[in-house]
Coordinates of C-alpha atoms and ligand atoms in Angstrom, one line a residue:
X1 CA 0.0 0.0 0.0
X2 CA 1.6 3.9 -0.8
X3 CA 0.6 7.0 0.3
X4 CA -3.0 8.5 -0.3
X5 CA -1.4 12.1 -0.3
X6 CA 1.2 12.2 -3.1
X7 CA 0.4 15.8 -3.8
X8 CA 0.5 18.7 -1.8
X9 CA -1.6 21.6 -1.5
X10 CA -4.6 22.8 -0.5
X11 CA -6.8 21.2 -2.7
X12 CA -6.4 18.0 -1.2
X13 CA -5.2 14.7 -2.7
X14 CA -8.0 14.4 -5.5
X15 CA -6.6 17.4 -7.2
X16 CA -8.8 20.5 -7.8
X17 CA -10.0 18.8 -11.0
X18 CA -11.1 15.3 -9.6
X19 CA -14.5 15.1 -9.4
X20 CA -15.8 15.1 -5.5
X21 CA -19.0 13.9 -4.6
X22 CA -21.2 16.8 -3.3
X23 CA -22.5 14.4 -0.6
X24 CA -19.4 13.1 0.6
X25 CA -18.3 16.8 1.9
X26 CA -17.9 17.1 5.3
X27 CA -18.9 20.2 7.1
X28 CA -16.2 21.6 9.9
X29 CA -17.8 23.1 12.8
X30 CA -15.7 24.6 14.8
X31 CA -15.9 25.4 18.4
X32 CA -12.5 26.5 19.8
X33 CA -14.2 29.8 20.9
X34 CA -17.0 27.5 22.8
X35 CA -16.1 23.7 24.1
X36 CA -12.3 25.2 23.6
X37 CA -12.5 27.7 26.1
X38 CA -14.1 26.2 28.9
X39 CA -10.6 24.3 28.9
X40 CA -9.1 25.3 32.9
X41 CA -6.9 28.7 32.7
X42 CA -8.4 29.6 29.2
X43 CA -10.3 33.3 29.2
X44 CA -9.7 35.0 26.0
X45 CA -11.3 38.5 25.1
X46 CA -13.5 40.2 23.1
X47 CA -10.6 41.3 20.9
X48 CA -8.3 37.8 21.0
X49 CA -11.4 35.6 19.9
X50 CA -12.2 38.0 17.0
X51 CA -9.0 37.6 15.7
X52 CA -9.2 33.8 16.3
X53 CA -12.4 34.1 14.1
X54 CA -10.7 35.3 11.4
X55 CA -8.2 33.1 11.5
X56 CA -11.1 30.3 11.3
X57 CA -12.3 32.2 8.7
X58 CA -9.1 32.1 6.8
X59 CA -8.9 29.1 7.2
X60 CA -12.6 27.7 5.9
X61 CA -14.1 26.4 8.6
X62 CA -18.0 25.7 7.7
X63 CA -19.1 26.9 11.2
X64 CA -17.9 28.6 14.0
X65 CA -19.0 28.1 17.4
X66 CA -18.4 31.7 19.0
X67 CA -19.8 31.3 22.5
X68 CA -22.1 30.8 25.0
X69 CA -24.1 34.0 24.6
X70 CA -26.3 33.5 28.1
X71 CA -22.6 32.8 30.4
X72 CA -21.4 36.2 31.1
X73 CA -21.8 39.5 29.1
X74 CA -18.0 39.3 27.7
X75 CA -19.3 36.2 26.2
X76 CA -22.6 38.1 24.7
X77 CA -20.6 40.8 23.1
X78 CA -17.7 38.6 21.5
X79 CA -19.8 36.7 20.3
X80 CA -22.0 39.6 18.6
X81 CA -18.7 40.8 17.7
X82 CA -17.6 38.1 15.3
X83 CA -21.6 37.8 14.2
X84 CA -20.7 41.1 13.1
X85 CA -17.2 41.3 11.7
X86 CA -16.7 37.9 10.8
X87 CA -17.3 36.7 7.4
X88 CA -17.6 33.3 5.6
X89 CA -18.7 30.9 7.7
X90 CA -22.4 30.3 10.0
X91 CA -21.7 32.0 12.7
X92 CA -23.2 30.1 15.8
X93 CA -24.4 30.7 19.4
X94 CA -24.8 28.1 21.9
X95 CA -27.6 27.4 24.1
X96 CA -29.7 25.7 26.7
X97 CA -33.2 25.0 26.0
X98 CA -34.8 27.7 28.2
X99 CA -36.3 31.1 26.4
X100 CA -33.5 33.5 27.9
X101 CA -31.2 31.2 26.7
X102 CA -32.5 30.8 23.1
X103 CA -33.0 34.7 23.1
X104 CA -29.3 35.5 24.0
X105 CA -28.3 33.4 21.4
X106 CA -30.5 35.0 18.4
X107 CA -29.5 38.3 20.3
X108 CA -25.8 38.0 19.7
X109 CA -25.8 35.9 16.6
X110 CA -29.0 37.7 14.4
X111 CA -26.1 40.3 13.4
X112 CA -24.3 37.4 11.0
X113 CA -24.9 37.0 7.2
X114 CA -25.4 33.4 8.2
X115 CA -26.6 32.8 11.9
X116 CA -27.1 29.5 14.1
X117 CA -29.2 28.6 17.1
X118 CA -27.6 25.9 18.7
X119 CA -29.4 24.5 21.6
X120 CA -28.6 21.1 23.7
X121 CA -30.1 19.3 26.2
X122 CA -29.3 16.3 28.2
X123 CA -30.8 12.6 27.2
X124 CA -29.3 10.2 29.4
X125 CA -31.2 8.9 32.0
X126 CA -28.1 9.7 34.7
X127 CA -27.8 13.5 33.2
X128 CA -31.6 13.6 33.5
X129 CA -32.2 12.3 36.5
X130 CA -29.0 13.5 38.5
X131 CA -27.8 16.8 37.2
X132 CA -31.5 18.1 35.6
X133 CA -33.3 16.6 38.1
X134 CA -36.5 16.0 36.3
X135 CA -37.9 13.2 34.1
X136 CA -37.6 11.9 30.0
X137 CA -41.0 13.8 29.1
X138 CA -39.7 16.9 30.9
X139 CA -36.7 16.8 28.4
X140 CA -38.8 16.6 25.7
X141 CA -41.3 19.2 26.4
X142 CA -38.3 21.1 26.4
X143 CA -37.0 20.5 23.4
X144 CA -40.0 20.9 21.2
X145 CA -40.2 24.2 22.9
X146 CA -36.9 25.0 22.3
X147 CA -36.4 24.6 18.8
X148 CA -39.9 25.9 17.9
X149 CA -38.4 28.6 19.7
X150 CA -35.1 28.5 17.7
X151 CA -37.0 28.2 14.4
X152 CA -38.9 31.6 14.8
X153 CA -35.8 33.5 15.2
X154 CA -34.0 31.2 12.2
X155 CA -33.9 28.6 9.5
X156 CA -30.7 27.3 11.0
X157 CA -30.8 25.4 14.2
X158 CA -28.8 22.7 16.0
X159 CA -30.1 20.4 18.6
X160 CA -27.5 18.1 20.7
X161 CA -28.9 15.6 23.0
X162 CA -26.5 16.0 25.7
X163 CA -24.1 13.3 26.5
X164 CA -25.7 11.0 23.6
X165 CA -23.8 8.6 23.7
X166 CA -24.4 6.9 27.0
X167 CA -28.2 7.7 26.4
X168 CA -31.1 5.0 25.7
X169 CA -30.7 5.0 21.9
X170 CA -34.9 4.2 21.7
X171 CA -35.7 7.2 23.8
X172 CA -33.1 9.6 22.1
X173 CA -34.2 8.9 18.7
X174 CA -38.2 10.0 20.0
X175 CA -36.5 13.1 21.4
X176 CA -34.7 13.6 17.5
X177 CA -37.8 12.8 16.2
X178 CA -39.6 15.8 18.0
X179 CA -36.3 18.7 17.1
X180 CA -36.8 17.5 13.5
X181 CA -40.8 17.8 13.7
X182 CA -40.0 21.5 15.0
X183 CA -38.1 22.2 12.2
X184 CA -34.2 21.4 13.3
X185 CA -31.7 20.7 10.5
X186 CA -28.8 19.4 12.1
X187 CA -28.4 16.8 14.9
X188 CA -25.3 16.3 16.6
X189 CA -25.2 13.6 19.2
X190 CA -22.6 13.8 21.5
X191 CA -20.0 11.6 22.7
X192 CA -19.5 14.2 26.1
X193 CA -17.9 12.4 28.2
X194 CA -15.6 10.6 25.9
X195 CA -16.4 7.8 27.0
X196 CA -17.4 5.7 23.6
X197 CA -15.4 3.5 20.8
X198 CA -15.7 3.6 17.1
X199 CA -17.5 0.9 16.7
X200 CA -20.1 1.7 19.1
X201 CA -20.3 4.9 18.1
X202 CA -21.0 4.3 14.6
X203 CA -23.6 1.7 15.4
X204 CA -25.4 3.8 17.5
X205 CA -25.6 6.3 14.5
X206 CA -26.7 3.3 12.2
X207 CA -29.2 2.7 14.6
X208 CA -30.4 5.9 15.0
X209 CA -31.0 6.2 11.0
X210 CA -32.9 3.0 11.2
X211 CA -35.3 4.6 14.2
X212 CA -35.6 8.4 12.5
X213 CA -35.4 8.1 8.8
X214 CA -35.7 11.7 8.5
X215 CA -32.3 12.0 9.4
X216 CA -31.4 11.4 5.9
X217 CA -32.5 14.6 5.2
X218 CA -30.9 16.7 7.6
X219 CA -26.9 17.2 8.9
X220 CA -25.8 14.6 11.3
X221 CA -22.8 16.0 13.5
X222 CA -20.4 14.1 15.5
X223 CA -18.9 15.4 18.6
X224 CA -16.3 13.5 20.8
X225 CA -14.2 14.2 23.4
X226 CA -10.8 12.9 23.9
X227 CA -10.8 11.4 27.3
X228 CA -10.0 8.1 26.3
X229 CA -7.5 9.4 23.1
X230 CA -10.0 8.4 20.7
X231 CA -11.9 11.2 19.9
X232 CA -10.8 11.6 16.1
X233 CA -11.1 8.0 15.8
X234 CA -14.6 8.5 17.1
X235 CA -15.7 11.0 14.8
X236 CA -14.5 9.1 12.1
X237 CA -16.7 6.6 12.8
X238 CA -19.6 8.6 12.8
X239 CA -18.8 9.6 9.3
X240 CA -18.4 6.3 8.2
X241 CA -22.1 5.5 9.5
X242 CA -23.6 8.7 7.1
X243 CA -22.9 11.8 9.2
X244 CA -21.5 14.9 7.9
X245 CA -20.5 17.5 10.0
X246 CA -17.8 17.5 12.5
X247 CA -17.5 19.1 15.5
X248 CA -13.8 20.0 16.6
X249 CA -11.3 22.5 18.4
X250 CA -7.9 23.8 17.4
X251 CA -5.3 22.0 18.8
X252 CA -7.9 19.6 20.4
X253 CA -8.7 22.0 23.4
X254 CA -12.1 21.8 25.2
X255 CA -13.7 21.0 28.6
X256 CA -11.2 17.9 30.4
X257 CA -9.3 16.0 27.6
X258 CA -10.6 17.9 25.0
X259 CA -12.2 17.9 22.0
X260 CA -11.5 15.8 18.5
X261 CA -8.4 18.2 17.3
X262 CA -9.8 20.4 13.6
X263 CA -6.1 19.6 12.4
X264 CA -6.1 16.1 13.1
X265 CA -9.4 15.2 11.4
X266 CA -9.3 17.7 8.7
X267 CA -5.9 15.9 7.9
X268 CA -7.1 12.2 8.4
X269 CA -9.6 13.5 5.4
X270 CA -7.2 15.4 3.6
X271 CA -4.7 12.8 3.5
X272 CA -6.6 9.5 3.0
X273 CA -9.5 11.2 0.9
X274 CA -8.9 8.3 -1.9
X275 CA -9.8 5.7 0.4
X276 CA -12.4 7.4 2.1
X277 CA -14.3 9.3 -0.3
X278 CA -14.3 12.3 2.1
X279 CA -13.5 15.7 2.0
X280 CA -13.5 19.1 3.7
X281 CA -13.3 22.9 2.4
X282 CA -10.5 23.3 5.2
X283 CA -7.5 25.6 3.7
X284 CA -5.0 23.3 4.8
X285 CA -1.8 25.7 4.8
X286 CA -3.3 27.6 7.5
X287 CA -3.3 24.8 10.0
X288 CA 0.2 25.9 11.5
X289 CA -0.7 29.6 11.8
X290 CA -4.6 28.7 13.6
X291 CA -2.7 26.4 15.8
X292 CA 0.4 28.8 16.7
X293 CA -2.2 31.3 17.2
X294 CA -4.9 29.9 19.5
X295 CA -1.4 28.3 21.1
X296 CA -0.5 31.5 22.2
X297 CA -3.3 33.1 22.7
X298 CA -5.0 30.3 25.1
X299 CA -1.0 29.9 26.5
X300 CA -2.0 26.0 26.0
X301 CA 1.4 25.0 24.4
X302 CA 1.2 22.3 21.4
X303 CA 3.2 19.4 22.9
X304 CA 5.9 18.6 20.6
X305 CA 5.1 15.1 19.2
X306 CA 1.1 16.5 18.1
X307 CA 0.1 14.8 15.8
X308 CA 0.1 17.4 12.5
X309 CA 0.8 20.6 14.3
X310 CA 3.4 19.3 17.3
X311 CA 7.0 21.2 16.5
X312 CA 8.4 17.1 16.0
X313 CA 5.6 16.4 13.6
X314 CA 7.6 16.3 10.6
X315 CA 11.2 16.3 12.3
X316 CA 13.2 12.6 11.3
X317 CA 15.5 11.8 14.2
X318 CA 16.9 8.3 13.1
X319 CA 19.7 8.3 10.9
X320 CA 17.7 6.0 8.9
X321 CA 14.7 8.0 8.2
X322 CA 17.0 10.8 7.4
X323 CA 18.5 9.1 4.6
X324 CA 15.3 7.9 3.4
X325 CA 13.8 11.4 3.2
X326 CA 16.5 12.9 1.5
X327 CA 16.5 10.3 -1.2
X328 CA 12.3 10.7 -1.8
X329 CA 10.3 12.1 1.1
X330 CA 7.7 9.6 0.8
X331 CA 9.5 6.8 2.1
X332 CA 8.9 8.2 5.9
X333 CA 6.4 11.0 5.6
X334 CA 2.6 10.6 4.5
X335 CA 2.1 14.2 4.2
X336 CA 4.2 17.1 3.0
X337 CA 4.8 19.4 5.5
X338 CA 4.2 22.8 3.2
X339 CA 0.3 21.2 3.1
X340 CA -0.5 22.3 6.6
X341 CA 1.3 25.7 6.2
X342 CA 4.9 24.6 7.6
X343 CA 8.1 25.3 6.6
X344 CA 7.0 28.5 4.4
X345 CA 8.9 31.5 6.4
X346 CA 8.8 33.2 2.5
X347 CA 8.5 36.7 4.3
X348 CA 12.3 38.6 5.2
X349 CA 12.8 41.9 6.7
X350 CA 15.8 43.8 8.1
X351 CA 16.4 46.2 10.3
X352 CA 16.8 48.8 7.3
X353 CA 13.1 48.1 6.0
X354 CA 10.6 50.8 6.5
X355 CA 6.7 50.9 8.3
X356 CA 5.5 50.6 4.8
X357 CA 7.5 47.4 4.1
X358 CA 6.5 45.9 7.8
X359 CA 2.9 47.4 6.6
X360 CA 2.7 45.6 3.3
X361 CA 4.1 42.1 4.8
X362 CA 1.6 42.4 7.3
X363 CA -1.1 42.7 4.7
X364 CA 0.0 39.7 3.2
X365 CA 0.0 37.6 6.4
X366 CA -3.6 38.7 6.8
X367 CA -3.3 41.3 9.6
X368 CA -4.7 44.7 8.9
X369 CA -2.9 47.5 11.3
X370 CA -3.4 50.9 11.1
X371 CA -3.0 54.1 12.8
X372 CA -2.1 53.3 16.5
X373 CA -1.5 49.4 16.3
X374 CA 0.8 49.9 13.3
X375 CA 2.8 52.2 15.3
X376 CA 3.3 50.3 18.2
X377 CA 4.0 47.0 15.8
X378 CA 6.6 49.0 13.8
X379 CA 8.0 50.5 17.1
X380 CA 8.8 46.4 18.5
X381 CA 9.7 45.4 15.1
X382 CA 12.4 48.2 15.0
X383 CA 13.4 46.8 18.3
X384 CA 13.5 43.3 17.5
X385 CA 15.6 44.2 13.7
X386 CA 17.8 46.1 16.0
X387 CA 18.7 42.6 17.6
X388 CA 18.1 40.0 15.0
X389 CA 19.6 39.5 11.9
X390 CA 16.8 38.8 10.0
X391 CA 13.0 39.1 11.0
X392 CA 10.5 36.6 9.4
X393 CA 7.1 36.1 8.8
X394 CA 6.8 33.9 12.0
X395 CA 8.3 36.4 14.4
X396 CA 6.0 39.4 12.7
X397 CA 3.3 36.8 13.7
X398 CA 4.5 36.2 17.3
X399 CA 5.2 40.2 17.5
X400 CA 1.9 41.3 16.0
X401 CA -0.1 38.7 18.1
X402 CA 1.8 39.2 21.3
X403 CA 1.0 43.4 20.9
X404 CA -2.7 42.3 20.6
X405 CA -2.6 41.0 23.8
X406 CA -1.7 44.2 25.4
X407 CA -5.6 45.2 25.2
X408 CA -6.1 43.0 28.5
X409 CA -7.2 44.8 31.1
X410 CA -5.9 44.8 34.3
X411 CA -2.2 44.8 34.7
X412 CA 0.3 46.0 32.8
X413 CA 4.4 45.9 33.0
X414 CA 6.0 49.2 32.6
X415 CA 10.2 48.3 33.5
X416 CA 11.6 46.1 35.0
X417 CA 15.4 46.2 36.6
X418 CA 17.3 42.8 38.0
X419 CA 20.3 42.7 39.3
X420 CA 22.0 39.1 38.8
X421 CA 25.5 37.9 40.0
X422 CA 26.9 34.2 40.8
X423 CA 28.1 35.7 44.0
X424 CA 24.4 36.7 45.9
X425 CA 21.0 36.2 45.0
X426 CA 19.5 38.2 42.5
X427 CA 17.7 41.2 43.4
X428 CA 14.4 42.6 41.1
X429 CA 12.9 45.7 40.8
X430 CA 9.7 46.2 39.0
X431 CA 6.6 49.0 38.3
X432 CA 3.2 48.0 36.8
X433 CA 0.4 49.5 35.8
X434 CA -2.9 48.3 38.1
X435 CA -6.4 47.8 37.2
X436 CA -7.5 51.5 38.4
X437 CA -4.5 52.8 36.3
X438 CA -2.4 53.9 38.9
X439 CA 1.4 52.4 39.1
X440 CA 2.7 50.6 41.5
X441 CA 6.6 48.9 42.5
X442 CA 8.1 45.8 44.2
X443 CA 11.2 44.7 44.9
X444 CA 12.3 41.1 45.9
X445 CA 15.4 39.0 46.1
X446 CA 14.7 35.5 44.1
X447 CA 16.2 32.1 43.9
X448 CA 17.0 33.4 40.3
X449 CA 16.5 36.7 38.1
X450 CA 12.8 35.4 36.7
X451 CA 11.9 34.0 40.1
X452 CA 13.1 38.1 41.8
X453 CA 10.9 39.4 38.6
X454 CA 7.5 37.7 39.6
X455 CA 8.1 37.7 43.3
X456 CA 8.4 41.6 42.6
X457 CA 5.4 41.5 40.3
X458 CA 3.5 39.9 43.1
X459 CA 4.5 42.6 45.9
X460 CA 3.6 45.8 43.3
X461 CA 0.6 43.7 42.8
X462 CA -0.2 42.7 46.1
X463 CA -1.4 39.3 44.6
X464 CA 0.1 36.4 45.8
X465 CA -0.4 34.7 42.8
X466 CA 1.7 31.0 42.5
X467 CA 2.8 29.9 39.1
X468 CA 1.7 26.6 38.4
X469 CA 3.4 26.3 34.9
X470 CA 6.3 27.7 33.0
X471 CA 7.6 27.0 29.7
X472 CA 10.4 28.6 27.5
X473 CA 10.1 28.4 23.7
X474 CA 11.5 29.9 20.5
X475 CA 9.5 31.6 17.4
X476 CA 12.4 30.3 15.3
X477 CA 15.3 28.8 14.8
X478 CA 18.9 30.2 15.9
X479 CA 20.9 31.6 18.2
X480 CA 18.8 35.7 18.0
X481 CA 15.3 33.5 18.0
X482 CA 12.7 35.5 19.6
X483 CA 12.4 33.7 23.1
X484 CA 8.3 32.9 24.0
X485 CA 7.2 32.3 27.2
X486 CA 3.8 30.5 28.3
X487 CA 2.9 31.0 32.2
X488 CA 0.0 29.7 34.2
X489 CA -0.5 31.2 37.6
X490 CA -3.2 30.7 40.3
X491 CA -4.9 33.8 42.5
X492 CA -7.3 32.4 44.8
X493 CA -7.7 28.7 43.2
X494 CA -8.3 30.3 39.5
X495 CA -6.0 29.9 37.1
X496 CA -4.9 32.5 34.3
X497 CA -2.2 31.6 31.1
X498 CA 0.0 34.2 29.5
X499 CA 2.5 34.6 26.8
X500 CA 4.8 37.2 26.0
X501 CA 7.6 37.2 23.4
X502 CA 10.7 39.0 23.0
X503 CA 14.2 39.0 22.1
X504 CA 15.4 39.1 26.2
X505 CA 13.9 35.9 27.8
X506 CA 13.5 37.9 31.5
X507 CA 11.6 40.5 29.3
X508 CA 9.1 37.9 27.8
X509 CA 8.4 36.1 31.0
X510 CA 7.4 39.0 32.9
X511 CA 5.3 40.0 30.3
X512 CA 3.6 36.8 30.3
X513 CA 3.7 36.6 34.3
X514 CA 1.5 40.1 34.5
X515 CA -0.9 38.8 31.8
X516 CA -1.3 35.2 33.3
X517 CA -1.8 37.6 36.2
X518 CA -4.9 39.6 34.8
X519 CA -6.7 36.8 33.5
X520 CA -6.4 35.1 37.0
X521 CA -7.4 38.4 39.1
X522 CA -10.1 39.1 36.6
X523 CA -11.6 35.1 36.9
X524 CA -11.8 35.6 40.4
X525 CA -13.6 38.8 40.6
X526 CA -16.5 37.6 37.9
X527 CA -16.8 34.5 39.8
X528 CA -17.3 36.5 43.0
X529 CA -19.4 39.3 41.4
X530 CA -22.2 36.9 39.1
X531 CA -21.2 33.8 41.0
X532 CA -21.4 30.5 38.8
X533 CA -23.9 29.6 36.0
X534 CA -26.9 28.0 37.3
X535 CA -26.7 24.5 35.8
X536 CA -22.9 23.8 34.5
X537 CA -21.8 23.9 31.2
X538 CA -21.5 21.1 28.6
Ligands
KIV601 O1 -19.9 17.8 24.9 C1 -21.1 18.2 24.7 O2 -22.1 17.4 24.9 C2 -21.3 19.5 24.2 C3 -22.7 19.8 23.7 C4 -23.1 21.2 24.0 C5 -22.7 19.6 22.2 O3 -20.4 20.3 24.2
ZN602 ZN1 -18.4 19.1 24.2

């Protein structure tokens, strides 16, 4: 047997002139924005999951989860946001079955060219017994009233019986029966607590055709989670039984485990599309960037052995593999690396290029800075080609993303001093900017200089904030690489992540320290000020 994927490209191993069945497509949904961040220590806002969106956008997702309009009002207005700005793909809210719910949703999605109700409720007997509290015709009251609900506001609505997978396949199929009578047109059944195999789930979705044959006319979505590992293996099945929609998360984030990973199934597809007969509208060469970018912005690194996106993906260690490459790639890869967007660092500047040369390679990436934000981006490039030798399209990226983070509120670095010898313990200096606006320093002698710089950051703060997690990275390769730093810290048992990136390591991490810092502080006061939703989330 040889590889599926002899080409490369984006338009996917049948060539752009093979003839595709129109049925076989498979629709990506996308919910990085939704199941993705309700992973622990994730908050991004308003202004990080628009540019997410566009990044989805960019990179054809069918649909894109945004939110869970009815959790907070940050989630309401991003949500509207990307309805708003955000064009391409169905634009989609999530939501219980109750009217406030269903209203938020239409409220913050109506605003898209193409907007989606989804609304779930749970169908097993332990979800409806235990966690709802009430009984099976309950649940099903509900959902007739939901969708009818849904349907007024829309032509496009979801229903997801809730943690599907482990429900009574005779009873869930009555409960399909009524969303499709009230005018749904998809169903996705959940695998929520990742808990089911392939071939289970894909007979219960054979099953479920037999009992509802109007499923044949709607979508049928899978959606796994990867508790056991298996969630793209999962959703495969599900395909294979007749479904067509997939539901998945950058980088496989989402609630526990996560969710089935967009890269990993849009490249299963991609790559073995001759023996499957399946294929997506995904832009495969901007799989990298999403997955660099949510990466950073989430401060959920990509562990290096990740499957299509991990930094070892397409590295050959063994002498023998080596060899084997260099002679014809095929002999150890299945894919080509340039497919998912690697290995192309086409863009070059230098530290003699001007704002209007950073402005057009920006342009090109897909970034569009003006006024203010160019300034500032042309002000840390100029630093950064004052340093490096050469500046690339992957540390514009990491520069460009790392400035959009500076619209966090709550606390900002303004200097930094340390003073580091062999001979005593290193002493740190530091001044930030607090939530009211006002500055404020700390000083503190450290085990080493980044341990004196956070130890400082806590006494300006007054937060004693622990890290939990700290992680060094390059953007790129050599000895001037732009160091990245990822930081979790914890301010009264909640968790924030934070990145920062620049050419001096110390500089980076306490960047990322005071931003892991603000998403912490800020969790903790929500939580304390609207207290938690009043069932939990899927
Ligand atoms: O895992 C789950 O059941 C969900 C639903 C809301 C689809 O996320
Ligand atoms: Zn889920």
């Amino acid at each position: 047997m040889s590889n599926d994927d002899a080409s490369s490209g984006a338009a996917g191993p049948a060539g752009a002139g093979a003839t595709r069945d129109p049925a076989n497509r498979v629709l990506i949904f996308d919910t990085t924005l939704r199941d993705g961040e309700q992973s622990p220590g994730i908050s991004l806002n308003k202004q990080e999951k628009l540019e997410i969106a566009h990044q989805l956008a960019r990179l054809n997702v069918d649909v894109i989860e945004a939110g869970f309009p009815i959790t907070s009002p940050g989630d309401f207005e991003s949500v509207q946001a990307i309805a708003r700005e955000v064009e391409g793909p169905v634009i989609c809210g999530l939501a219980r079955t109750s009217k406030q719910d269903i209203e938020a949703a239409w409220n913050a999605v109506r605003d898209s060219e193409r907007p989606r109700i989804h609304t779930f409720i749970a169908t097993s007997d332990i979800h409806i017994e235990r966690k709802l509290q009430t009984t099976r015709e309950d649940v099903k009251g509900q959902v007739r009233a939901a969708v009818a609900q849904a349907r007024e506001y829309t032509e496009d609505v979801e229903f997801s019986p809730e943690d599907g997978s482990r429900s009574d396949v005779e009873y869930m199929a009555e409960v399909i029966q009524i969303a499709l009578d009230e005018g749904a047109t998809t169903i996705n059944v959940p695998d929520t607590v990742g808990y089911t195999m392939p071939r289970e789930y894909n007979a219960m979705f054979t099953e479920l055709y037999r009992l509802v044959p109007d499923l044949r006319k709607v979508v049928v979505s899978v959606h796994c989670h990867d508790d056991l590992g298996i969630a793209v293996a999962n959703s495969l099945a599900g395909l294979e039984a007749g479904c067509r929609q997939v539901e998945c998360a950058i980088n496989g984030i989402g609630e526990r485990a996560g969710n089935a990973s967009l890269e990993e199934t849009a490249m299963l597809l991609h790559t073995r599309e001759p023996s499957l007969g399946l294929w997506t509208g995904i832009e495969t060469t901007e799989i990298a960037r999403t997955s660099r970018l949510v990466s950073r912005l989430t401060g959920y690194q990509v562990q290096p052995n990740k499957a299509i996106v991990g930094r070892n993906a397409f590295a050959h260690e063994a002498g023998i593999h080596q060899d084997g490459v260099l002679k014809e790639r095929t002999t150890y890869e299945i894919m080509d690396a340039t497919t998912v967007g690697l290995r192309s660092n086409s863009i070059v500047l230098g530290k003699h290029s001007g704002r209007h040369a950073l402005s057009k390679a920006l342009e090109e990436m897909g970034f569009e800075l003006d006024g203010q934000a160019l300034n500032t981006a042309f002000k840390r490039f100029k630093e950064i080609a004052d340093r490096k030798k050469q500046v690339t399209a992957m540390d514009l990226e990491a520069l460009v993303t790392d400035e959009l983070r500076e619209e966090i509120s709550g606390y900002a670095l303004e200097w930094f001093e340390v003073e580091a010898s062999s001979l005593r313990p290193p002493h740190a200096r530091v001044s930030i900017t607090l939530p009211d606006g006002s500055s404020a320093t700390g000083s503190f002698m450290g085990d080493g200089p980044i341990d004196a710089v956070f130890q400082a950051i806590n006494a300006a703060s007054g937060m004693g904030a622990k890290l939990n997690d700290f992680t060094i990275g390059a953007v790129t390769e050599g000895q001037d690489a732009l160091g990245e730093v990822s930081i979790v810290v914890e301010v009264h048992g909640f968790t924030g992540a934070g990145q920062g990136v620049s050419t001096d390591i110390i500089d980076a991490a306490a960047r990322a320290y005071v931003r892991a810092l603000s998403v912490a502080v800020a969790r903790s006061q929500a939580d304390a000020a609207i207290g938690l939703p009043e069932t939990t989330t899927p």
